[in-house]
PDB file of C-alpha atoms in Angstrom:
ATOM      1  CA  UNK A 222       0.000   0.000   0.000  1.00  0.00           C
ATOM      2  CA  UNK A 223       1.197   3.487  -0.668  1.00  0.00           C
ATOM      3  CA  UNK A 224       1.668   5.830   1.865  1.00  0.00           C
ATOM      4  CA  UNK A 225      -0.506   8.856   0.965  1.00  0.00           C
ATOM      5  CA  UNK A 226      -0.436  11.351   4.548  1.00  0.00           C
ATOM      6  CA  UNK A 227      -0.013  11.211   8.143  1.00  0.00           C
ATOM      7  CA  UNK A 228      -2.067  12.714  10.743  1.00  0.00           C
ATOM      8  CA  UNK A 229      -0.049  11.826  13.447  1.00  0.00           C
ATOM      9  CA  UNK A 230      -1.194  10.362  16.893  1.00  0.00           C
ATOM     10  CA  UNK A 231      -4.647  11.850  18.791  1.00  0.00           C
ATOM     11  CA  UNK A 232      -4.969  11.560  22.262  1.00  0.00           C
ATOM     12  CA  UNK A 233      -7.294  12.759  24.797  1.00  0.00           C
ATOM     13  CA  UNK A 234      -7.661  12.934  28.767  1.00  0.00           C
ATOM     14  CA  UNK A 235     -11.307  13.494  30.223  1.00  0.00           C
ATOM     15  CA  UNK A 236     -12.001  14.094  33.614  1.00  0.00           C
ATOM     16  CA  UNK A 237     -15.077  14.926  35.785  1.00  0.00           C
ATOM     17  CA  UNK A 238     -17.660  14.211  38.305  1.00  0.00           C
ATOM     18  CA  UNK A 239     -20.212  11.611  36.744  1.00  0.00           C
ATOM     19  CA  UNK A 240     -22.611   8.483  37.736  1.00  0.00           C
ATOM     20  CA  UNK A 241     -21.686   5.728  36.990  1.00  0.00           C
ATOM     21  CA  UNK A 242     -22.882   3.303  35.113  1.00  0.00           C
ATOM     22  CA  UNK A 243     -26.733   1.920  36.363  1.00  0.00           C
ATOM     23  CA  UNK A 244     -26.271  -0.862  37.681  1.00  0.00           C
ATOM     24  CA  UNK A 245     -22.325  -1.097  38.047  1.00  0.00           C
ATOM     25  CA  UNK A 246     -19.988   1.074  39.461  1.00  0.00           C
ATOM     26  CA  UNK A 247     -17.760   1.097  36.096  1.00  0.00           C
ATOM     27  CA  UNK A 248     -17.500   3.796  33.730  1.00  0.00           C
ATOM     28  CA  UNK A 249     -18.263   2.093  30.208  1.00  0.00           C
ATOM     29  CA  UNK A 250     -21.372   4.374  29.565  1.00  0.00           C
ATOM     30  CA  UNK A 251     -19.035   7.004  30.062  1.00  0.00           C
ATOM     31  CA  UNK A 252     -15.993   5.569  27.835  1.00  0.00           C
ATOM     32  CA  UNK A 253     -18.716   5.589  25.196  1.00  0.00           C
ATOM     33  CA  UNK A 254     -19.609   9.325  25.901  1.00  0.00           C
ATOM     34  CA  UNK A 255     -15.845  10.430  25.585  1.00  0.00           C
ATOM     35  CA  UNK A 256     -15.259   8.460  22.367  1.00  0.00           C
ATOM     36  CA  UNK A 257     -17.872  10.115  20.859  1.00  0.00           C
ATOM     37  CA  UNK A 258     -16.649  13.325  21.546  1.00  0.00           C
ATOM     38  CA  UNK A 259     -12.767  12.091  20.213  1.00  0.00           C
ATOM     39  CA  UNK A 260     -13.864  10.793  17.260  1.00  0.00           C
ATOM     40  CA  UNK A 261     -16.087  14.268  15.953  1.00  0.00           C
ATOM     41  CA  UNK A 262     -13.067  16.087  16.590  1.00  0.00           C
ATOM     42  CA  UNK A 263     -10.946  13.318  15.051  1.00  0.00           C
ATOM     43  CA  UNK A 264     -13.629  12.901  11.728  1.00  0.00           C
ATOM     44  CA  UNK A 265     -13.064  16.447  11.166  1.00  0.00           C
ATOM     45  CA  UNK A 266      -9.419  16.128  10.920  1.00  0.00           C
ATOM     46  CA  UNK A 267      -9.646  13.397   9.160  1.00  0.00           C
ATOM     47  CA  UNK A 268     -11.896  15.299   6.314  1.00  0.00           C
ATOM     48  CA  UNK A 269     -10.043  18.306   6.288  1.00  0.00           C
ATOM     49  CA  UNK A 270      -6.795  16.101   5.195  1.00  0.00           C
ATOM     50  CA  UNK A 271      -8.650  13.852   2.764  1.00  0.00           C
ATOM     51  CA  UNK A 272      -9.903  17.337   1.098  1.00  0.00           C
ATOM     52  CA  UNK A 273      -6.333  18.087   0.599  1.00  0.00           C
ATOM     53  CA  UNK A 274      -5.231  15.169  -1.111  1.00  0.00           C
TER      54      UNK A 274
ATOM     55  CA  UNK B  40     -35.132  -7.770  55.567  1.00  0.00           C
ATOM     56  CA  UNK B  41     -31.956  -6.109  55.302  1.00  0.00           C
ATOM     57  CA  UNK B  42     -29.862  -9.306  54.446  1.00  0.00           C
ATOM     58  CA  UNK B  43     -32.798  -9.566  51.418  1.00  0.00           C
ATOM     59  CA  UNK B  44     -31.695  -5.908  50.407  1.00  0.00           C
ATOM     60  CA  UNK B  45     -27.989  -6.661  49.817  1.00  0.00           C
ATOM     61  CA  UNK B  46     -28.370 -10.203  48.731  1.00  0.00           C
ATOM     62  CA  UNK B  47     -30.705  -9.386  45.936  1.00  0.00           C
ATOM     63  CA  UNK B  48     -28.434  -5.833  45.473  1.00  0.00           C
ATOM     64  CA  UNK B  49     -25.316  -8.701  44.847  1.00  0.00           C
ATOM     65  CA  UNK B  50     -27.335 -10.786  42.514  1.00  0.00           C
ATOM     66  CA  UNK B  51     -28.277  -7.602  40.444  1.00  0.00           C
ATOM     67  CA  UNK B  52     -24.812  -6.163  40.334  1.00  0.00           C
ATOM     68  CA  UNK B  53     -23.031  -9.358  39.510  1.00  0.00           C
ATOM     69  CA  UNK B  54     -25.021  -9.982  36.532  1.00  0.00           C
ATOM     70  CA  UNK B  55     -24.705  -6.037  35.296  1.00  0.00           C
ATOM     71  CA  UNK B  56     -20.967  -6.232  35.565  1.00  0.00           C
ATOM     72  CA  UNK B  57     -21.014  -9.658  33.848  1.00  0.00           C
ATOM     73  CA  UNK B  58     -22.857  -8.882  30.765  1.00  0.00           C
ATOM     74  CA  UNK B  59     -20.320  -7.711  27.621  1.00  0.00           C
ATOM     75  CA  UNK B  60     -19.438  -4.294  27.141  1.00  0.00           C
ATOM     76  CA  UNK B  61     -19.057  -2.607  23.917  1.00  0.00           C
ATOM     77  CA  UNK B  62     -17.731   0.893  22.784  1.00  0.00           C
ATOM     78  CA  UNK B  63     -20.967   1.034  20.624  1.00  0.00           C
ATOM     79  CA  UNK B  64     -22.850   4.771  20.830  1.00  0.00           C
ATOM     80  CA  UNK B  65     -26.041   6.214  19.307  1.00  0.00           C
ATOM     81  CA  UNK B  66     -25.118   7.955  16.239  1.00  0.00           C
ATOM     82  CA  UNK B  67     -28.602   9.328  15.547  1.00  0.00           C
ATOM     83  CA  UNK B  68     -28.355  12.754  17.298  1.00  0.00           C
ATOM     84  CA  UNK B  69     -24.681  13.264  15.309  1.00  0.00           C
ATOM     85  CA  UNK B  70     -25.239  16.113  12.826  1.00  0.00           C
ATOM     86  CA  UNK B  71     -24.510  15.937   9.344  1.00  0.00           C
ATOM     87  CA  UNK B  72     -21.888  17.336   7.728  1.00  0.00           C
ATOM     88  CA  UNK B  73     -22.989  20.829   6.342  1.00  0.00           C
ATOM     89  CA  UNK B  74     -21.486  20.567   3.298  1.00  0.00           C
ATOM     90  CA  UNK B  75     -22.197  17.277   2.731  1.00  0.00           C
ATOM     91  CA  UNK B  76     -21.506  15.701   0.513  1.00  0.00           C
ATOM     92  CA  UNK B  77     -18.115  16.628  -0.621  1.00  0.00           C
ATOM     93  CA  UNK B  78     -15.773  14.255  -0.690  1.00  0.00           C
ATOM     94  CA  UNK B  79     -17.132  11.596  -2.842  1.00  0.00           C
ATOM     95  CA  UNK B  80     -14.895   9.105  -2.351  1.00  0.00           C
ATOM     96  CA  UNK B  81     -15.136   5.619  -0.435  1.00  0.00           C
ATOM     97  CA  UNK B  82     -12.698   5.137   2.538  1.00  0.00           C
ATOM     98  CA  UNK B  83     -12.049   2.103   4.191  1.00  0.00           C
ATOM     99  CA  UNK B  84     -10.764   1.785   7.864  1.00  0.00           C
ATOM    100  CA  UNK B  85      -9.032  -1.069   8.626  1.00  0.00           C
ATOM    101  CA  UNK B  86      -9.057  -2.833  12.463  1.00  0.00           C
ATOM    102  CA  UNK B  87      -7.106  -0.860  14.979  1.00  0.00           C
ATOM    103  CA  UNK B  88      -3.567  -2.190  15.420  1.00  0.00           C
ATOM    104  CA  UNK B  89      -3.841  -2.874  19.004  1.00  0.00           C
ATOM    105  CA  UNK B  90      -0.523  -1.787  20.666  1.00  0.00           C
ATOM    106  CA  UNK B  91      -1.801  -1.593  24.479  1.00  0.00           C
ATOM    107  CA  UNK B  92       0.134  -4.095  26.019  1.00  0.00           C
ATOM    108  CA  UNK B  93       3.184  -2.202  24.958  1.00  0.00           C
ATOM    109  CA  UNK B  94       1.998   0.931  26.468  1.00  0.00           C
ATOM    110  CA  UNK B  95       3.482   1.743  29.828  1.00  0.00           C
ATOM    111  CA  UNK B  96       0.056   2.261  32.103  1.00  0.00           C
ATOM    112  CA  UNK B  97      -2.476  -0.223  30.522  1.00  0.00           C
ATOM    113  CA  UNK B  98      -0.974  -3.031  32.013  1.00  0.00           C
ATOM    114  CA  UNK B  99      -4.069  -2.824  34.899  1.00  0.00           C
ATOM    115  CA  UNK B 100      -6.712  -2.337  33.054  1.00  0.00           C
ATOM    116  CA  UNK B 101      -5.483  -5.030  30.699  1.00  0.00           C
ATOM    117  CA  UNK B 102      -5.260  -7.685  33.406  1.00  0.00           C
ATOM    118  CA  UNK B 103      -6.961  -6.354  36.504  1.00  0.00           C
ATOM    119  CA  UNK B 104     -10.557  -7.503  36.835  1.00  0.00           C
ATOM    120  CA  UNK B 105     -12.513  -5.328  38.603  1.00  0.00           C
ATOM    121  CA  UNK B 106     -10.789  -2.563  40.703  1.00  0.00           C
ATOM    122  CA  UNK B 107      -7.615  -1.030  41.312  1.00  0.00           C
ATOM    123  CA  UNK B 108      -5.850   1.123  44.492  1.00  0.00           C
ATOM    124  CA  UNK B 109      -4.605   3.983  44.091  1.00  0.00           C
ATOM    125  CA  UNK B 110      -3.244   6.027  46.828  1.00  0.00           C
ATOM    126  CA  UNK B 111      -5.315   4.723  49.497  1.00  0.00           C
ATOM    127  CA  UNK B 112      -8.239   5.340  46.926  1.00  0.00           C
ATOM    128  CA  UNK B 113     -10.506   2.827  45.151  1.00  0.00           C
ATOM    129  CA  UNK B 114     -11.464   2.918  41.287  1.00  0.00           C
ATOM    130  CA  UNK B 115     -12.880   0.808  39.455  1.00  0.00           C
ATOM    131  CA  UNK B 116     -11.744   0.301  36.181  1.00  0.00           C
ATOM    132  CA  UNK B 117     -13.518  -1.001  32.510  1.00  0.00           C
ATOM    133  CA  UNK B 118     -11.594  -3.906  32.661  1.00  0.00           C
ATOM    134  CA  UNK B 119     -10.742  -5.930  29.286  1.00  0.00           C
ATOM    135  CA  UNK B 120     -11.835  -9.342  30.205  1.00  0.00           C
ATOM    136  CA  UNK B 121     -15.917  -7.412  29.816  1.00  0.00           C
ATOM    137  CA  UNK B 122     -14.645  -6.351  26.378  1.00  0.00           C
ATOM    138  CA  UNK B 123     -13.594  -9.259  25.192  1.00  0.00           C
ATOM    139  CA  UNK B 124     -15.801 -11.183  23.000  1.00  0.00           C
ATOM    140  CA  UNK B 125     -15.143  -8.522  20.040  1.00  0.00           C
ATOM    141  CA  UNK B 126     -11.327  -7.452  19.803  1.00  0.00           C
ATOM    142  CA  UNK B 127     -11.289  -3.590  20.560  1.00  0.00           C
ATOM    143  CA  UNK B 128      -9.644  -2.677  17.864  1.00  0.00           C
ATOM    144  CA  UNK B 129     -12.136  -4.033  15.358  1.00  0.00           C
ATOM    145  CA  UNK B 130     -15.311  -2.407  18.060  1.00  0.00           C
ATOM    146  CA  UNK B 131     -13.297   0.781  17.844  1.00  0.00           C
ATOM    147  CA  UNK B 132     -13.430   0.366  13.538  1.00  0.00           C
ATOM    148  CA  UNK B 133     -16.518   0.050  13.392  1.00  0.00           C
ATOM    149  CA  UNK B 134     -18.094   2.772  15.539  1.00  0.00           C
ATOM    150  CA  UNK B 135     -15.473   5.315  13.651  1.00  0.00           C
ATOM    151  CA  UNK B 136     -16.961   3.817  10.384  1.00  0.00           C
ATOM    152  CA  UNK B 137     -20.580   4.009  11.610  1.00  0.00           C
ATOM    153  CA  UNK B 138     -20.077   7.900  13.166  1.00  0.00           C
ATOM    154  CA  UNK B 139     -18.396   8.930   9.480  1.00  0.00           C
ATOM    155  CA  UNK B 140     -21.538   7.217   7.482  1.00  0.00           C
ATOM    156  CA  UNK B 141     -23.612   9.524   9.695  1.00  0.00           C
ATOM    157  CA  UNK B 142     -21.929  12.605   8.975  1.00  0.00           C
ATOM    158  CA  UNK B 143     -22.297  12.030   5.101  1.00  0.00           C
ATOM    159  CA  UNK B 144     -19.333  13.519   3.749  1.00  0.00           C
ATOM    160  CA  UNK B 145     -17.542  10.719   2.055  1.00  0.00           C
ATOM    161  CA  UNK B 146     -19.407   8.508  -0.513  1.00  0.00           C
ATOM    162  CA  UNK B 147     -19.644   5.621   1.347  1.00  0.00           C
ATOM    163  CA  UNK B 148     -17.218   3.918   5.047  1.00  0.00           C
ATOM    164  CA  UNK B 149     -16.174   0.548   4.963  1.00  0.00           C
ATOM    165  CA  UNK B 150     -14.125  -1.698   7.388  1.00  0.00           C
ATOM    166  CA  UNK B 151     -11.476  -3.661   6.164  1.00  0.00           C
ATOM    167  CA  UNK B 152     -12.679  -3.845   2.637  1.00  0.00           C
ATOM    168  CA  UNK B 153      -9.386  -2.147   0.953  1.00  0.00           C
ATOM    169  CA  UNK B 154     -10.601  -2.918  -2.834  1.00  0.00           C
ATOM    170  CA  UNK B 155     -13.883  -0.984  -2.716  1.00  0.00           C
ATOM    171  CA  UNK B 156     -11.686   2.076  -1.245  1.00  0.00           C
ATOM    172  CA  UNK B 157     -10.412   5.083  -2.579  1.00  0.00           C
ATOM    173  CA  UNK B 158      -8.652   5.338   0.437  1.00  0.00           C
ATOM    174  CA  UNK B 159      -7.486   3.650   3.507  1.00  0.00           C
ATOM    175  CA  UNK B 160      -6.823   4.967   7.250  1.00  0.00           C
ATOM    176  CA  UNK B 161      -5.031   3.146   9.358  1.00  0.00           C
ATOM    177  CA  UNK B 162      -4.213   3.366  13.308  1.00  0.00           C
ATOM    178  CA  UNK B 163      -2.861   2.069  16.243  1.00  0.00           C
ATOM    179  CA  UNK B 164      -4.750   1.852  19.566  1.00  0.00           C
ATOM    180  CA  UNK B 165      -2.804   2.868  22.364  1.00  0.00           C
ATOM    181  CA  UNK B 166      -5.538   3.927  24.809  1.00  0.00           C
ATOM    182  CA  UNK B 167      -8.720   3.640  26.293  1.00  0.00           C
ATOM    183  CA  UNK B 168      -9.488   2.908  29.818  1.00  0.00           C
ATOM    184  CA  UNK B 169     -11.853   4.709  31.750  1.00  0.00           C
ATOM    185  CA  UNK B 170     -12.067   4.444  35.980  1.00  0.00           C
ATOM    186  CA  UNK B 171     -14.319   5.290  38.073  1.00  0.00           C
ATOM    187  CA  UNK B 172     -13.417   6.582  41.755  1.00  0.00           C
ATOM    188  CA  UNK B 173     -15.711   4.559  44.219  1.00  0.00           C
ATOM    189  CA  UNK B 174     -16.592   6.786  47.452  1.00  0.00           C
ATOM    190  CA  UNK B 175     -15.728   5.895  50.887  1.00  0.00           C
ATOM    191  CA  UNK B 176     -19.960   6.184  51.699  1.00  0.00           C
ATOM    192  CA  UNK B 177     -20.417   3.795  48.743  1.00  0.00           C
ATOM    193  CA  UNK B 178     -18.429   0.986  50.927  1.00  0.00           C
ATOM    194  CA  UNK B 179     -20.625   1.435  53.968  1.00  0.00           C
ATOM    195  CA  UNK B 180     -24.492   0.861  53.848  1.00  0.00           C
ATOM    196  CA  UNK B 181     -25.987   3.796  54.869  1.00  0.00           C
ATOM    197  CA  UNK B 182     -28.071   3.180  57.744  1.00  0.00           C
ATOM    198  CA  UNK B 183     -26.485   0.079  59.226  1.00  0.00           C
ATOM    199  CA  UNK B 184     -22.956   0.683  58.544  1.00  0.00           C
ATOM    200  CA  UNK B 185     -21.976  -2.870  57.291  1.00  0.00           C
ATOM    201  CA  UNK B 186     -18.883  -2.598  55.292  1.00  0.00           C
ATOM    202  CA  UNK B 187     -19.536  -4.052  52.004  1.00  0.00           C
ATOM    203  CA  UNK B 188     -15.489  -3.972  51.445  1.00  0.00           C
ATOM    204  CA  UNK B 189     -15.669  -7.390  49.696  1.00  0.00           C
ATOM    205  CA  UNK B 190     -18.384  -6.537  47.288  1.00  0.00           C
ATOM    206  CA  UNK B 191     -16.301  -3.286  46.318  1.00  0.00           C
ATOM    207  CA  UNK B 192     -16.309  -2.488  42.161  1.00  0.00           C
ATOM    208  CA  UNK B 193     -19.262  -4.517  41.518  1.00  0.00           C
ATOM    209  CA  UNK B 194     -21.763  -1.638  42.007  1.00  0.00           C
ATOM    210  CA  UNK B 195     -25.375  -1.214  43.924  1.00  0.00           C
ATOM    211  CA  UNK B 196     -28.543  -1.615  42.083  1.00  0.00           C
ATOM    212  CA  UNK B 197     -30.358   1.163  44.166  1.00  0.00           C
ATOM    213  CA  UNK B 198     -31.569   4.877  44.050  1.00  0.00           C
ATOM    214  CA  UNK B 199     -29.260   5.788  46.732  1.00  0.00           C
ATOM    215  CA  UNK B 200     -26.136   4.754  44.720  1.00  0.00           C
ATOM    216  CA  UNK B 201     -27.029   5.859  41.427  1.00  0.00           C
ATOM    217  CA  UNK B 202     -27.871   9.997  42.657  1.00  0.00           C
ATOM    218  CA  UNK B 203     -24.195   9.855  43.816  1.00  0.00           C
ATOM    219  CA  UNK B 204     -21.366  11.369  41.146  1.00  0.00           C
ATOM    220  CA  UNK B 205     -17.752  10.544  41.502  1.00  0.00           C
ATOM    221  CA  UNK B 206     -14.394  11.314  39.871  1.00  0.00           C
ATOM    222  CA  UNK B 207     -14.552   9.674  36.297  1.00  0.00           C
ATOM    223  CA  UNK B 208     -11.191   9.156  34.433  1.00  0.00           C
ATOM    224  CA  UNK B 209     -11.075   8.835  30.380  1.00  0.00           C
ATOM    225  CA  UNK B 210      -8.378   8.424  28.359  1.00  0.00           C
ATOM    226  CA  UNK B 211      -8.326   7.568  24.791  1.00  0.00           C
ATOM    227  CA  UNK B 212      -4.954   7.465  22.612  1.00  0.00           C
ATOM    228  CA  UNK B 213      -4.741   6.778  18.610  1.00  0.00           C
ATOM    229  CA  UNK B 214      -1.225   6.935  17.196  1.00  0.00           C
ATOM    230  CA  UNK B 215       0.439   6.850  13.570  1.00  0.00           C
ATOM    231  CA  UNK B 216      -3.029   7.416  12.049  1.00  0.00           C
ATOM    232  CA  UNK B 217      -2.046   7.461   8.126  1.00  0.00           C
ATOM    233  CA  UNK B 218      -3.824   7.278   4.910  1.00  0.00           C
ATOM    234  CA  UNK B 219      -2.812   4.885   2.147  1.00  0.00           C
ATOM    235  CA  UNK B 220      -4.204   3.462  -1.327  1.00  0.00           C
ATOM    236  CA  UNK B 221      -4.281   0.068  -2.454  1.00  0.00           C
ATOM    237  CA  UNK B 222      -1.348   0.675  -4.908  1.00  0.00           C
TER     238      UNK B 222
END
């Protein structure tokens, strides 16, 4: 495969008072929250690149 | 009574922690793209190269089951063995795929289908591990007292528990994210 662009590494630290999950005191629910927010910002990236190829 | 109370509490929690976990979200709130669509191209993300074991600080949540200590403090973590039955890496594909569909602004998202792509993205997962601090008034129930030390991580089905908020931890870490072609 041909190497077309790199975007690099994307990393992200959330922290803040929350429930936890119903039922179990975990944070999975909330994993899922987080990742949602990474990967909008991460999509975007990812668009503005492939518009510049 | 109150023997009832926490016995039927254990029963509850032991089969909520048990059941398999998933990085899966709703993607029907997600907005589309406003200038949608404009890319018309098909991209094709390929399963997560899962480097966590070789990243200093997963080690716990990689092979801890439940909780971990942490100056003097108790968390409990998302441990691995509830994500198991899926590898992350592919979970982690998919959702990406199914939150790029929704914004519309590529043709069409695939996972690991390189030949109907016009372009491929590859990753590595380094990261993600969430913990959850557990409260000193969580271990003690209210009212009686009784330490519930031994039952610690696995989580109260009642009211009381679920009003209470505590320090959540998040961390999520892609590296050497790259776009290729088939040729």
């Amino acid at each position: 495969m041909k190497l077309l662009a790199e975007l690099g590494s994307f990393a992200k630290d959330y922290e803040e008072l929350s429930h936890p999950d119903a039922g179990c005191w975990c944070s999975y629910d909330n994993v899922k929250d987080k990742l949602k927010d990474f990967y909008s910002e991460l999509i975007i990236q990812i668009e503005n690149k492939i518009e510049e190829l | 009574m109150y023997k009832v109370i926490v016995w039927s509490s254990l029963i509850f929690i032991s089969v909520s922690c048990a059941v398999q976990k998933t990085v899966y979200y709703d993607t029907q709130n997600i907005p589309p793209n406003p200038h949608q669509p404009s890319i018309k191209k098909t991209i094709c993300i390929l399963t997560f190269n899962d480097i966590r074991m070789e990243v200093a600080g997963n080690e716990v949540y990689l092979r801890n089951p439940r909780e971990v200590y942490e100056k003097k403090e108790i968390y409990c973590i998302n441990s691995e063995q509830h994500y198991k039955k899926v590898p992350l890496g592919l979970q982690m594909a998919w959702m990406l795929a199914d939150h790029m569909m929704k914004r519309g602004t590529f043709k069409d998202v695939v996972v690991n289908n390189k030949d109907s792509a016009d372009y491929i993205i590859e990753c590595n997962l380094a990261r993600i591990t969430g913990k959850h601090h557990l409260p000193k008034e969580i271990r003690v129930i209210p009212a009686t007292g009784a330490v519930i030390g031994g039952v610690v991580g696995m989580g109260l089905g009642t009211a009381y528990v679920a009003s209470i908020k505590s320090k959540a931890l998040v961390s999520i870490a892609l590296t050497e994210v790259k776009y290729t072609t088939k040729t």
